[in-house]
Amino acid sequence: MKNSRDGKSYSTNLAYTPPEYLRNGRVTPESVIFSFGTVLLDLLSGKHIPPSHALDMIRGKNILHLMDSHLEGNFSSEEATVVFDLASRCLQYEPRERPNTKDLVSTLAPLQNRPDVPSYVMLGIPRHEEAPPTPQHPLSPMGDACSRMDLTAIHQILVMTHYKDDEGTNELSFQEWTQQMRDMLEARKRGDVAFREKEFKTAVDCYSQFIDVGTMVSPTVYARRSLCHLMCDQPDAALRDAMQAQCVYPDWSTAFYMQAVALAKLDMHKDAADMLKEAASLEEKRQRSGRGS
């Protein structure tokens, strides 16, 4: 919400997007409550359930069927009912019917009766400290460039990749061919030209115009603007954009690679190394699934 301009941008995966944002493209505090409700459902169920389907199951009193099977019944059904009820209130179609943040806190606070004890201890789950898996294959060109913090090589790769990784991240509405949409795509086009010509400040301005409209979300634009910020010695802004790219496309290795470079620039080397390993793991997983299909 704090990054939203005039309530027109919403930094989230579409799975968590409130219905009013899909209707008119505007964000309100009640929109965030809706997204919080989807997060509650994910926590309770261990998977992402479409909100409408979850509401039907809650109304049908099938709460035990919704609970994460990995908990193996180690939870209070009364407390689960309270949280499911709160989630269902958060997911109401009409924004005015959702609770406010004070209601959320007053409902959830009494359930946290042992705040000093980690949840895995309460559930009797042994905790194993495991290092992130080391990739079995050599790093990809993108991974290698990011591990060396070679911004020039990263730039060449992003230019060559173009927008092929954006497929499936947008469901454009009837606004697609309005003047606003044409202006937005023209801004992105100007940004692409500036990016190729290594005019990074101009590219930032053009990509920002595209992003601020909020009608279309592009992880590639965030990744490109992230690199532009790095080229302009602005690692904080670069990290924010790389994180935004991950929000739009949660399993996109490029978003993790860009975060790794920004973290390294901020002297957060352990976090950068962890992010590199996560990115390489995502790449390997994607390659395996590609071979499997």
mmCIF file of C-alpha atoms in Angstrom:
data_model
loop_
_atom_site.group_PDB
_atom_site.id
_atom_site.type_symbol
_atom_site.label_atom_id
_atom_site.label_comp_id
_atom_site.label_asym_id
_atom_site.label_seq_id
_atom_site.Cartn_x
_atom_site.Cartn_y
_atom_site.Cartn_z
ATOM 1 C CA MET A 1 0.000 0.000 0.000
ATOM 2 C CA LYS A 2 2.818 2.423 0.835
ATOM 3 C CA ASN A 3 4.289 1.937 -2.638
ATOM 4 C CA SER A 4 0.924 2.492 -4.304
ATOM 5 C CA ARG A 5 0.437 5.755 -6.180
ATOM 6 C CA ASP A 6 -3.108 7.094 -5.989
ATOM 7 C CA GLY A 7 -4.231 3.556 -5.161
ATOM 8 C CA LYS A 8 -3.533 2.389 -8.709
ATOM 9 C CA SER A 9 -0.784 -0.193 -8.220
ATOM 10 C CA TYR A 10 -0.903 -3.461 -6.346
ATOM 11 C CA SER A 11 2.299 -5.427 -5.849
ATOM 12 C CA THR A 12 1.122 -9.004 -5.571
ATOM 13 C CA ASN A 13 0.665 -12.227 -7.416
ATOM 14 C CA LEU A 14 -2.759 -12.329 -9.109
ATOM 15 C CA ALA A 15 -3.696 -15.297 -6.895
ATOM 16 C CA TYR A 16 -3.989 -12.872 -3.969
ATOM 17 C CA THR A 17 -5.613 -9.991 -5.829
ATOM 18 C CA PRO A 18 -8.938 -8.665 -4.456
ATOM 19 C CA PRO A 19 -11.953 -8.609 -6.779
ATOM 20 C CA GLU A 20 -12.290 -4.814 -6.735
ATOM 21 C CA TYR A 21 -8.766 -4.448 -8.117
ATOM 22 C CA LEU A 22 -9.656 -6.728 -11.020
ATOM 23 C CA ARG A 23 -12.857 -4.702 -11.539
ATOM 24 C CA ASN A 24 -11.506 -1.167 -11.546
ATOM 25 C CA GLY A 25 -7.763 -1.303 -10.898
ATOM 26 C CA ARG A 26 -7.930 0.574 -7.605
ATOM 27 C CA VAL A 27 -6.497 -0.426 -4.240
ATOM 28 C CA THR A 28 -7.918 0.452 -0.821
ATOM 29 C CA PRO A 29 -6.994 -0.631 2.722
ATOM 30 C CA GLU A 30 -9.821 -3.169 2.465
ATOM 31 C CA SER A 31 -8.010 -4.689 -0.534
ATOM 32 C CA VAL A 32 -5.049 -5.511 1.695
ATOM 33 C CA ILE A 33 -7.423 -7.192 4.174
ATOM 34 C CA PHE A 34 -8.630 -9.455 1.347
ATOM 35 C CA SER A 35 -5.054 -10.435 0.478
ATOM 36 C CA PHE A 36 -4.361 -11.105 4.158
ATOM 37 C CA GLY A 37 -7.325 -13.488 4.140
ATOM 38 C CA THR A 38 -5.769 -15.464 1.275
ATOM 39 C CA VAL A 39 -2.513 -15.685 3.257
ATOM 40 C CA LEU A 40 -4.424 -17.008 6.289
ATOM 41 C CA LEU A 41 -5.962 -19.692 4.083
ATOM 42 C CA ASP A 42 -2.555 -20.645 2.691
ATOM 43 C CA LEU A 43 -1.168 -20.987 6.225
ATOM 44 C CA LEU A 44 -4.084 -23.110 7.397
ATOM 45 C CA SER A 45 -4.314 -25.367 4.362
ATOM 46 C CA GLY A 46 -0.681 -25.608 3.293
ATOM 47 C CA LYS A 47 -1.662 -24.798 -0.290
ATOM 48 C CA HIS A 48 -3.297 -22.052 -2.312
ATOM 49 C CA ILE A 49 -7.056 -22.521 -2.518
ATOM 50 C CA PRO A 50 -9.137 -20.209 -4.732
ATOM 51 C CA PRO A 51 -10.983 -17.917 -2.265
ATOM 52 C CA SER A 52 -14.447 -18.645 -3.691
ATOM 53 C CA HIS A 53 -13.932 -22.411 -3.362
ATOM 54 C CA ALA A 54 -12.570 -22.019 0.172
ATOM 55 C CA LEU A 55 -15.580 -19.946 1.231
ATOM 56 C CA ASP A 56 -17.932 -22.665 -0.009
ATOM 57 C CA MET A 57 -16.040 -25.263 2.029
ATOM 58 C CA ILE A 58 -16.044 -23.070 5.142
ATOM 59 C CA ARG A 59 -19.788 -22.524 4.825
ATOM 60 C CA GLY A 60 -20.167 -26.277 4.432
ATOM 61 C CA LYS A 61 -18.408 -26.809 7.788
ATOM 62 C CA ASN A 62 -15.653 -28.829 6.075
ATOM 63 C CA ILE A 63 -12.908 -27.092 8.043
ATOM 64 C CA LEU A 64 -11.039 -30.278 8.953
ATOM 65 C CA HIS A 65 -10.798 -31.144 5.247
ATOM 66 C CA LEU A 66 -9.224 -27.755 4.601
ATOM 67 C CA MET A 67 -6.494 -28.057 7.248
ATOM 68 C CA ASP A 68 -2.928 -28.853 6.203
ATOM 69 C CA SER A 69 -2.592 -32.650 6.387
ATOM 70 C CA HIS A 70 1.048 -32.281 7.470
ATOM 71 C CA LEU A 71 -0.195 -31.048 10.855
ATOM 72 C CA GLU A 72 -1.572 -34.574 11.425
ATOM 73 C CA GLY A 73 -4.308 -33.252 13.702
ATOM 74 C CA ASN A 74 -1.886 -31.410 16.030
ATOM 75 C CA PHE A 75 -4.020 -28.291 16.358
ATOM 76 C CA SER A 76 -6.997 -26.981 18.266
ATOM 77 C CA SER A 77 -10.148 -27.344 16.164
ATOM 78 C CA GLU A 78 -11.693 -24.439 18.120
ATOM 79 C CA GLU A 79 -8.784 -22.151 17.254
ATOM 80 C CA ALA A 80 -8.767 -23.354 13.658
ATOM 81 C CA THR A 81 -12.456 -22.469 13.451
ATOM 82 C CA VAL A 82 -11.720 -18.958 14.746
ATOM 83 C CA VAL A 83 -8.998 -18.399 12.146
ATOM 84 C CA PHE A 84 -11.075 -19.848 9.300
ATOM 85 C CA ASP A 85 -13.952 -17.593 10.322
ATOM 86 C CA LEU A 86 -11.600 -14.607 10.263
ATOM 87 C CA ALA A 87 -10.297 -15.610 6.838
ATOM 88 C CA SER A 88 -13.834 -15.909 5.480
ATOM 89 C CA ARG A 89 -14.643 -12.399 6.753
ATOM 90 C CA CYS A 90 -11.488 -11.060 5.100
ATOM 91 C CA LEU A 91 -12.509 -12.660 1.788
ATOM 92 C CA GLN A 92 -15.948 -11.072 1.534
ATOM 93 C CA TYR A 93 -16.670 -9.803 -1.971
ATOM 94 C CA GLU A 94 -17.824 -6.392 -0.738
ATOM 95 C CA PRO A 95 -14.921 -4.438 0.811
ATOM 96 C CA ARG A 96 -17.137 -2.809 3.467
ATOM 97 C CA GLU A 97 -18.013 -6.251 4.869
ATOM 98 C CA ARG A 98 -14.372 -7.087 5.677
ATOM 99 C CA PRO A 99 -12.854 -6.535 9.148
ATOM 100 C CA ASN A 100 -10.350 -3.756 9.821
ATOM 101 C CA THR A 101 -6.815 -4.276 11.112
ATOM 102 C CA LYS A 102 -7.856 -3.762 14.751
ATOM 103 C CA ASP A 103 -10.356 -6.606 14.355
ATOM 104 C CA LEU A 104 -7.596 -8.830 12.963
ATOM 105 C CA VAL A 105 -5.321 -8.181 15.922
ATOM 106 C CA SER A 106 -8.056 -8.566 18.539
ATOM 107 C CA THR A 107 -9.060 -11.907 17.008
ATOM 108 C CA LEU A 108 -5.584 -13.368 16.542
ATOM 109 C CA ALA A 109 -3.792 -12.063 19.659
ATOM 110 C CA PRO A 110 -5.629 -14.335 22.159
ATOM 111 C CA LEU A 111 -4.566 -17.395 20.120
ATOM 112 C CA GLN A 112 -0.885 -16.620 20.677
ATOM 113 C CA ASN A 113 -0.726 -17.875 24.239
ATOM 114 C CA ARG A 114 2.962 -18.897 24.122
ATOM 115 C CA PRO A 115 4.690 -16.162 22.094
ATOM 116 C CA ASP A 116 8.129 -17.075 23.441
ATOM 117 C CA VAL A 117 8.002 -20.662 22.133
ATOM 118 C CA PRO A 118 8.691 -21.348 18.419
ATOM 119 C CA SER A 119 5.838 -23.072 16.623
ATOM 120 C CA TYR A 120 7.944 -26.089 15.656
ATOM 121 C CA VAL A 121 8.612 -26.720 19.374
ATOM 122 C CA MET A 122 4.905 -26.564 20.223
ATOM 123 C CA LEU A 123 4.161 -29.036 17.431
ATOM 124 C CA GLY A 124 7.007 -31.348 18.468
ATOM 125 C CA ILE A 125 8.673 -31.084 15.072
ATOM 126 C CA PRO A 126 12.463 -31.628 15.112
ATOM 127 C CA ARG A 127 14.308 -28.767 13.497
ATOM 128 C CA HIS A 128 17.127 -29.643 11.140
ATOM 129 C CA GLU A 129 19.452 -26.885 10.060
ATOM 130 C CA GLU A 130 20.151 -27.694 6.463
ATOM 131 C CA ALA A 131 22.300 -25.722 4.107
ATOM 132 C CA PRO A 132 20.627 -24.792 0.812
ATOM 133 C CA PRO A 133 21.246 -27.534 -1.762
ATOM 134 C CA THR A 134 24.271 -26.999 -3.942
ATOM 135 C CA PRO A 135 23.301 -26.971 -7.624
ATOM 136 C CA GLN A 136 24.357 -30.191 -9.344
ATOM 137 C CA HIS A 137 24.897 -28.510 -12.681
ATOM 138 C CA PRO A 138 27.168 -25.624 -13.671
ATOM 139 C CA LEU A 139 25.626 -22.189 -13.302
ATOM 140 C CA SER A 140 23.663 -20.835 -16.234
ATOM 141 C CA PRO A 141 25.031 -17.769 -18.053
ATOM 142 C CA MET A 142 22.719 -15.589 -15.931
ATOM 143 C CA GLY A 143 23.798 -17.323 -12.738
ATOM 144 C CA ASP A 144 27.463 -17.028 -13.651
ATOM 145 C CA ALA A 145 27.127 -13.333 -14.503
ATOM 146 C CA CYS A 146 25.323 -12.614 -11.239
ATOM 147 C CA SER A 147 27.828 -14.585 -9.158
ATOM 148 C CA ARG A 148 30.586 -12.451 -10.689
ATOM 149 C CA MET A 149 28.465 -9.280 -10.359
ATOM 150 C CA ASP A 150 29.160 -8.627 -14.041
ATOM 151 C CA LEU A 151 26.517 -5.980 -14.770
ATOM 152 C CA THR A 152 27.505 -5.719 -18.429
ATOM 153 C CA ALA A 153 26.940 -9.440 -18.983
ATOM 154 C CA ILE A 154 23.614 -9.272 -17.113
ATOM 155 C CA HIS A 155 22.570 -6.396 -19.369
ATOM 156 C CA GLN A 156 23.375 -8.424 -22.508
ATOM 157 C CA ILE A 157 21.385 -11.416 -21.223
ATOM 158 C CA LEU A 158 18.309 -9.312 -20.355
ATOM 159 C CA VAL A 159 18.425 -7.686 -23.802
ATOM 160 C CA MET A 160 18.611 -11.095 -25.482
ATOM 161 C CA THR A 161 15.880 -12.643 -23.301
ATOM 162 C CA HIS A 162 13.513 -9.770 -24.140
ATOM 163 C CA TYR A 163 9.991 -10.480 -22.736
ATOM 164 C CA LYS A 164 9.678 -14.245 -23.247
ATOM 165 C CA ASP A 165 9.464 -14.851 -19.470
ATOM 166 C CA ASP A 166 6.446 -12.539 -19.148
ATOM 167 C CA GLU A 167 4.112 -15.028 -20.821
ATOM 168 C CA GLY A 168 1.172 -15.870 -18.580
ATOM 169 C CA THR A 169 1.779 -13.131 -16.005
ATOM 170 C CA ASN A 170 -0.986 -10.875 -17.327
ATOM 171 C CA GLU A 171 -4.648 -11.203 -18.104
ATOM 172 C CA LEU A 172 -5.323 -7.987 -19.966
ATOM 173 C CA SER A 173 -8.792 -6.476 -19.709
ATOM 174 C CA PHE A 174 -10.897 -4.636 -22.247
ATOM 175 C CA GLN A 175 -8.690 -1.618 -21.502
ATOM 176 C CA GLU A 176 -5.957 -3.190 -23.606
ATOM 177 C CA TRP A 177 -6.521 -0.945 -26.605
ATOM 178 C CA THR A 178 -7.485 2.252 -24.842
ATOM 179 C CA GLN A 179 -5.327 5.333 -25.236
ATOM 180 C CA GLN A 180 -3.956 4.788 -21.736
ATOM 181 C CA MET A 181 -2.829 1.291 -22.704
ATOM 182 C CA ARG A 182 -1.216 2.521 -25.915
ATOM 183 C CA ASP A 183 0.615 5.255 -24.006
ATOM 184 C CA MET A 184 1.807 2.722 -21.446
ATOM 185 C CA LEU A 185 3.154 0.334 -24.089
ATOM 186 C CA GLU A 186 4.821 3.245 -25.851
ATOM 187 C CA ALA A 187 6.559 4.161 -22.584
ATOM 188 C CA ARG A 188 7.817 0.588 -22.277
ATOM 189 C CA LYS A 189 9.022 0.665 -25.867
ATOM 190 C CA ARG A 190 10.988 3.876 -25.207
ATOM 191 C CA GLY A 191 12.412 2.245 -22.100
ATOM 192 C CA ASP A 192 13.509 -0.799 -24.127
ATOM 193 C CA VAL A 193 15.316 1.415 -26.645
ATOM 194 C CA ALA A 194 17.077 3.309 -23.857
ATOM 195 C CA PHE A 195 17.945 0.029 -22.117
ATOM 196 C CA ARG A 196 19.543 -1.402 -25.264
ATOM 197 C CA GLU A 197 21.502 1.832 -25.784
ATOM 198 C CA LYS A 198 22.645 1.733 -22.129
ATOM 199 C CA GLU A 199 20.937 5.039 -21.341
ATOM 200 C CA PHE A 200 19.949 3.729 -17.937
ATOM 201 C CA LYS A 201 18.526 6.891 -16.341
ATOM 202 C CA THR A 202 16.216 7.416 -19.316
ATOM 203 C CA ALA A 203 15.206 3.750 -19.138
ATOM 204 C CA VAL A 204 14.307 4.139 -15.453
ATOM 205 C CA ASP A 205 12.043 7.101 -16.254
ATOM 206 C CA CYS A 206 10.279 5.280 -19.102
ATOM 207 C CA TYR A 207 9.842 2.018 -17.232
ATOM 208 C CA SER A 208 8.509 3.961 -14.245
ATOM 209 C CA GLN A 209 5.810 5.489 -16.470
ATOM 210 C CA PHE A 210 4.836 1.980 -17.569
ATOM 211 C CA ILE A 211 4.749 0.624 -14.002
ATOM 212 C CA ASP A 212 2.858 3.579 -12.505
ATOM 213 C CA VAL A 213 -0.131 3.075 -14.802
ATOM 214 C CA GLY A 214 -0.633 -0.353 -13.200
ATOM 215 C CA THR A 215 -2.848 -1.867 -15.922
ATOM 216 C CA MET A 216 -0.236 -4.394 -16.998
ATOM 217 C CA VAL A 217 2.366 -6.068 -14.765
ATOM 218 C CA SER A 218 5.714 -7.174 -16.203
ATOM 219 C CA PRO A 219 8.397 -8.985 -14.198
ATOM 220 C CA THR A 220 10.871 -8.275 -17.014
ATOM 221 C CA VAL A 221 10.347 -4.523 -16.665
ATOM 222 C CA TYR A 222 11.063 -4.767 -12.937
ATOM 223 C CA ALA A 223 14.206 -6.816 -13.622
ATOM 224 C CA ARG A 224 15.398 -4.349 -16.256
ATOM 225 C CA ARG A 225 14.724 -1.352 -14.017
ATOM 226 C CA SER A 226 16.536 -3.175 -11.216
ATOM 227 C CA LEU A 227 19.657 -3.460 -13.383
ATOM 228 C CA CYS A 228 19.322 0.204 -14.378
ATOM 229 C CA HIS A 229 19.362 1.139 -10.687
ATOM 230 C CA LEU A 230 22.476 -0.996 -10.187
ATOM 231 C CA MET A 231 24.148 0.734 -13.124
ATOM 232 C CA CYS A 232 23.303 4.058 -11.464
ATOM 233 C CA ASP A 233 24.732 2.845 -8.119
ATOM 234 C CA GLN A 234 21.326 2.589 -6.426
ATOM 235 C CA PRO A 235 21.332 -0.934 -4.897
ATOM 236 C CA ASP A 236 18.423 -0.248 -2.498
ATOM 237 C CA ALA A 237 16.087 0.638 -5.374
ATOM 238 C CA ALA A 238 17.481 -2.298 -7.369
ATOM 239 C CA LEU A 239 16.642 -4.704 -4.559
ATOM 240 C CA ARG A 240 13.072 -3.361 -4.295
ATOM 241 C CA ASP A 241 12.490 -3.862 -8.013
ATOM 242 C CA ALA A 242 13.939 -7.377 -7.955
ATOM 243 C CA MET A 243 11.597 -8.219 -5.074
ATOM 244 C CA GLN A 244 8.665 -6.783 -7.035
ATOM 245 C CA ALA A 245 9.602 -9.039 -9.960
ATOM 246 C CA GLN A 246 9.452 -12.007 -7.576
ATOM 247 C CA CYS A 247 5.998 -10.904 -6.362
ATOM 248 C CA VAL A 248 4.717 -10.957 -9.926
ATOM 249 C CA TYR A 249 6.478 -14.213 -10.867
ATOM 250 C CA PRO A 250 7.323 -16.113 -7.641
ATOM 251 C CA ASP A 251 9.356 -18.919 -9.288
ATOM 252 C CA TRP A 252 11.342 -16.748 -11.710
ATOM 253 C CA SER A 253 15.055 -17.368 -11.191
ATOM 254 C CA THR A 254 16.009 -14.021 -12.748
ATOM 255 C CA ALA A 255 14.208 -12.163 -9.929
ATOM 256 C CA PHE A 256 16.292 -14.083 -7.377
ATOM 257 C CA TYR A 257 19.514 -13.517 -9.319
ATOM 258 C CA MET A 258 18.884 -9.769 -9.425
ATOM 259 C CA GLN A 259 18.197 -9.754 -5.684
ATOM 260 C CA ALA A 260 21.507 -11.571 -5.146
ATOM 261 C CA VAL A 261 23.453 -8.905 -7.021
ATOM 262 C CA ALA A 262 21.699 -6.064 -5.181
ATOM 263 C CA LEU A 263 22.315 -7.732 -1.812
ATOM 264 C CA ALA A 264 25.995 -8.174 -2.643
ATOM 265 C CA LYS A 265 26.212 -4.485 -3.564
ATOM 266 C CA LEU A 266 24.716 -3.740 -0.135
ATOM 267 C CA ASP A 267 27.457 -5.884 1.492
ATOM 268 C CA MET A 268 24.890 -8.493 2.579
ATOM 269 C CA HIS A 269 27.031 -11.300 1.234
ATOM 270 C CA LYS A 270 25.518 -14.235 3.132
ATOM 271 C CA ASP A 271 22.019 -13.275 1.980
ATOM 272 C CA ALA A 272 23.355 -12.803 -1.548
ATOM 273 C CA ALA A 273 24.891 -16.292 -1.529
ATOM 274 C CA ASP A 274 21.641 -17.819 -0.274
ATOM 275 C CA MET A 275 19.711 -16.003 -2.995
ATOM 276 C CA LEU A 276 22.124 -17.264 -5.672
ATOM 277 C CA LYS A 277 21.604 -20.849 -4.504
ATOM 278 C CA GLU A 278 17.828 -20.394 -4.512
ATOM 279 C CA ALA A 279 17.921 -18.977 -8.047
ATOM 280 C CA ALA A 280 20.102 -21.843 -9.310
ATOM 281 C CA SER A 281 17.763 -24.344 -7.648
ATOM 282 C CA LEU A 282 14.743 -22.777 -9.382
ATOM 283 C CA GLU A 283 16.553 -22.913 -12.734
ATOM 284 C CA GLU A 284 17.405 -26.572 -12.253
ATOM 285 C CA LYS A 285 13.816 -27.356 -11.252
ATOM 286 C CA ARG A 286 12.509 -25.602 -14.352
ATOM 287 C CA GLN A 287 14.945 -27.484 -16.586
ATOM 288 C CA ARG A 288 13.879 -30.824 -15.058
ATOM 289 C CA SER A 289 10.202 -30.063 -15.568
ATOM 290 C CA GLY A 290 10.945 -29.038 -19.150
ATOM 291 C CA ARG A 291 12.683 -32.342 -19.826
ATOM 292 C CA GLY A 292 9.840 -34.205 -18.121
ATOM 293 C CA SER A 293 7.230 -32.662 -20.404
#
